[in-house]
Amino acid sequence: PQGGPLSPLLANIMLDDFDKELERRGHRFARYADDCNVYVRSKRAGERVMASLTRYLEETLKLKVNQEKSAVDRPWRLKFLGYSFLADEDATL
């Protein structure tokens, strides 16, 4: 069951190939169990990468991506494992 002690272990086993694919593609990412953030430079790149990785997960690994919990956005607008980044007000993006 989700939330059980076995769930993160099984997610890591199932998503090991996903990690290797992300590394092969040169993406910067953070993943814990089935929660994952992939960092790219623009919203357009994020949308393209999200579509590509969704295809990989669903077609190659036969896993279902929850579209309601998936998003392309700035890191400081999202929470990952209960934490979020702070935006540097003086930074230009």
mmCIF file of C-alpha atoms in Angstrom:
data_model
loop_
_atom_site.group_PDB
_atom_site.id
_atom_site.type_symbol
_atom_site.label_atom_id
_atom_site.label_comp_id
_atom_site.label_asym_id
_atom_site.label_seq_id
_atom_site.Cartn_x
_atom_site.Cartn_y
_atom_site.Cartn_z
ATOM 1 C CA PRO A 1 0.000 0.000 0.000
ATOM 2 C CA GLN A 2 1.035 3.593 -0.606
ATOM 3 C CA GLY A 3 2.636 5.082 2.485
ATOM 4 C CA GLY A 4 3.826 1.707 3.706
ATOM 5 C CA PRO A 5 7.525 1.022 4.371
ATOM 6 C CA LEU A 6 7.791 -1.143 1.249
ATOM 7 C CA SER A 7 6.426 1.548 -1.090
ATOM 8 C CA PRO A 8 9.637 3.670 -1.394
ATOM 9 C CA LEU A 9 11.740 0.539 -1.915
ATOM 10 C CA LEU A 10 9.503 -0.751 -4.705
ATOM 11 C CA ALA A 11 9.413 2.711 -6.306
ATOM 12 C CA ASN A 12 13.218 2.828 -6.299
ATOM 13 C CA ILE A 13 13.414 -0.595 -7.933
ATOM 14 C CA MET A 14 10.822 0.300 -10.576
ATOM 15 C CA LEU A 15 12.280 3.759 -11.277
ATOM 16 C CA ASP A 16 15.985 2.831 -11.422
ATOM 17 C CA ASP A 17 15.781 2.721 -15.235
ATOM 18 C CA PHE A 18 14.060 6.125 -15.168
ATOM 19 C CA ASP A 19 16.979 7.596 -13.196
ATOM 20 C CA LYS A 20 19.421 6.144 -15.718
ATOM 21 C CA GLU A 21 17.377 7.612 -18.591
ATOM 22 C CA LEU A 22 17.372 11.049 -16.959
ATOM 23 C CA GLU A 23 21.145 10.834 -16.478
ATOM 24 C CA ARG A 24 21.642 9.650 -20.066
ATOM 25 C CA ARG A 25 19.684 12.678 -21.294
ATOM 26 C CA GLY A 26 21.783 14.990 -19.107
ATOM 27 C CA HIS A 27 18.898 16.244 -16.962
ATOM 28 C CA ARG A 28 19.300 17.650 -13.485
ATOM 29 C CA PHE A 29 16.719 16.071 -11.240
ATOM 30 C CA ALA A 30 15.732 15.122 -7.707
ATOM 31 C CA ARG A 31 13.700 12.003 -6.998
ATOM 32 C CA TYR A 32 12.493 10.375 -3.799
ATOM 33 C CA ALA A 33 10.372 7.244 -4.256
ATOM 34 C CA ASP A 34 7.758 8.234 -6.854
ATOM 35 C CA ASP A 35 8.151 12.015 -6.438
ATOM 36 C CA CYS A 36 10.432 13.611 -9.008
ATOM 37 C CA ASN A 37 11.476 17.104 -10.097
ATOM 38 C CA VAL A 38 13.377 17.672 -13.340
ATOM 39 C CA TYR A 39 15.057 21.063 -13.686
ATOM 40 C CA VAL A 40 15.259 22.784 -17.082
ATOM 41 C CA ARG A 41 15.832 26.388 -18.185
ATOM 42 C CA SER A 42 12.451 27.386 -19.614
ATOM 43 C CA LYS A 43 8.750 26.599 -19.494
ATOM 44 C CA ARG A 44 8.881 25.488 -23.137
ATOM 45 C CA ALA A 45 11.702 23.055 -22.352
ATOM 46 C CA GLY A 46 9.771 21.867 -19.292
ATOM 47 C CA GLU A 47 6.676 21.098 -21.334
ATOM 48 C CA ARG A 48 8.720 19.265 -23.968
ATOM 49 C CA VAL A 49 10.646 17.253 -21.338
ATOM 50 C CA MET A 50 7.482 16.444 -19.396
ATOM 51 C CA ALA A 51 5.760 15.085 -22.512
ATOM 52 C CA SER A 52 8.817 13.039 -23.434
ATOM 53 C CA LEU A 53 9.301 11.615 -19.941
ATOM 54 C CA THR A 54 5.589 10.847 -19.605
ATOM 55 C CA ARG A 55 5.813 8.827 -22.834
ATOM 56 C CA TYR A 56 8.904 7.036 -21.509
ATOM 57 C CA LEU A 57 7.246 6.175 -18.190
ATOM 58 C CA GLU A 58 3.968 5.036 -19.726
ATOM 59 C CA GLU A 59 5.192 3.292 -22.878
ATOM 60 C CA THR A 60 8.579 1.899 -21.838
ATOM 61 C CA LEU A 61 8.162 1.303 -18.104
ATOM 62 C CA LYS A 62 4.370 0.723 -18.275
ATOM 63 C CA LEU A 63 3.727 3.093 -15.366
ATOM 64 C CA LYS A 64 0.858 5.573 -15.103
ATOM 65 C CA VAL A 65 1.639 9.268 -14.627
ATOM 66 C CA ASN A 66 -0.880 11.191 -12.523
ATOM 67 C CA GLN A 67 -1.514 14.277 -14.670
ATOM 68 C CA GLU A 68 -3.362 16.038 -11.833
ATOM 69 C CA LYS A 69 -0.231 15.974 -9.649
ATOM 70 C CA SER A 70 2.196 16.758 -12.487
ATOM 71 C CA ALA A 71 3.120 20.316 -13.431
ATOM 72 C CA VAL A 72 5.604 22.512 -15.236
ATOM 73 C CA ASP A 73 6.403 25.529 -13.061
ATOM 74 C CA ARG A 74 9.131 27.483 -11.318
ATOM 75 C CA PRO A 75 10.775 25.578 -8.417
ATOM 76 C CA TRP A 76 9.750 28.224 -5.867
ATOM 77 C CA ARG A 77 6.076 27.838 -6.804
ATOM 78 C CA LEU A 78 6.021 24.103 -6.093
ATOM 79 C CA LYS A 79 6.631 21.986 -3.031
ATOM 80 C CA PHE A 80 8.807 18.877 -3.206
ATOM 81 C CA LEU A 81 8.599 16.555 -0.207
ATOM 82 C CA GLY A 82 7.081 19.412 1.783
ATOM 83 C CA TYR A 83 9.835 21.907 0.937
ATOM 84 C CA SER A 84 10.146 24.689 -1.618
ATOM 85 C CA PHE A 85 12.888 26.948 -2.953
ATOM 86 C CA LEU A 86 12.967 30.676 -2.299
ATOM 87 C CA ALA A 87 13.191 33.021 -5.276
ATOM 88 C CA ASP A 88 15.998 35.565 -5.333
ATOM 89 C CA GLU A 89 14.172 38.829 -5.912
ATOM 90 C CA ASP A 90 17.251 40.382 -7.554
ATOM 91 C CA ALA A 91 17.937 37.477 -9.934
ATOM 92 C CA THR A 92 17.089 37.768 -13.616
ATOM 93 C CA LEU A 93 15.662 34.711 -15.300
#
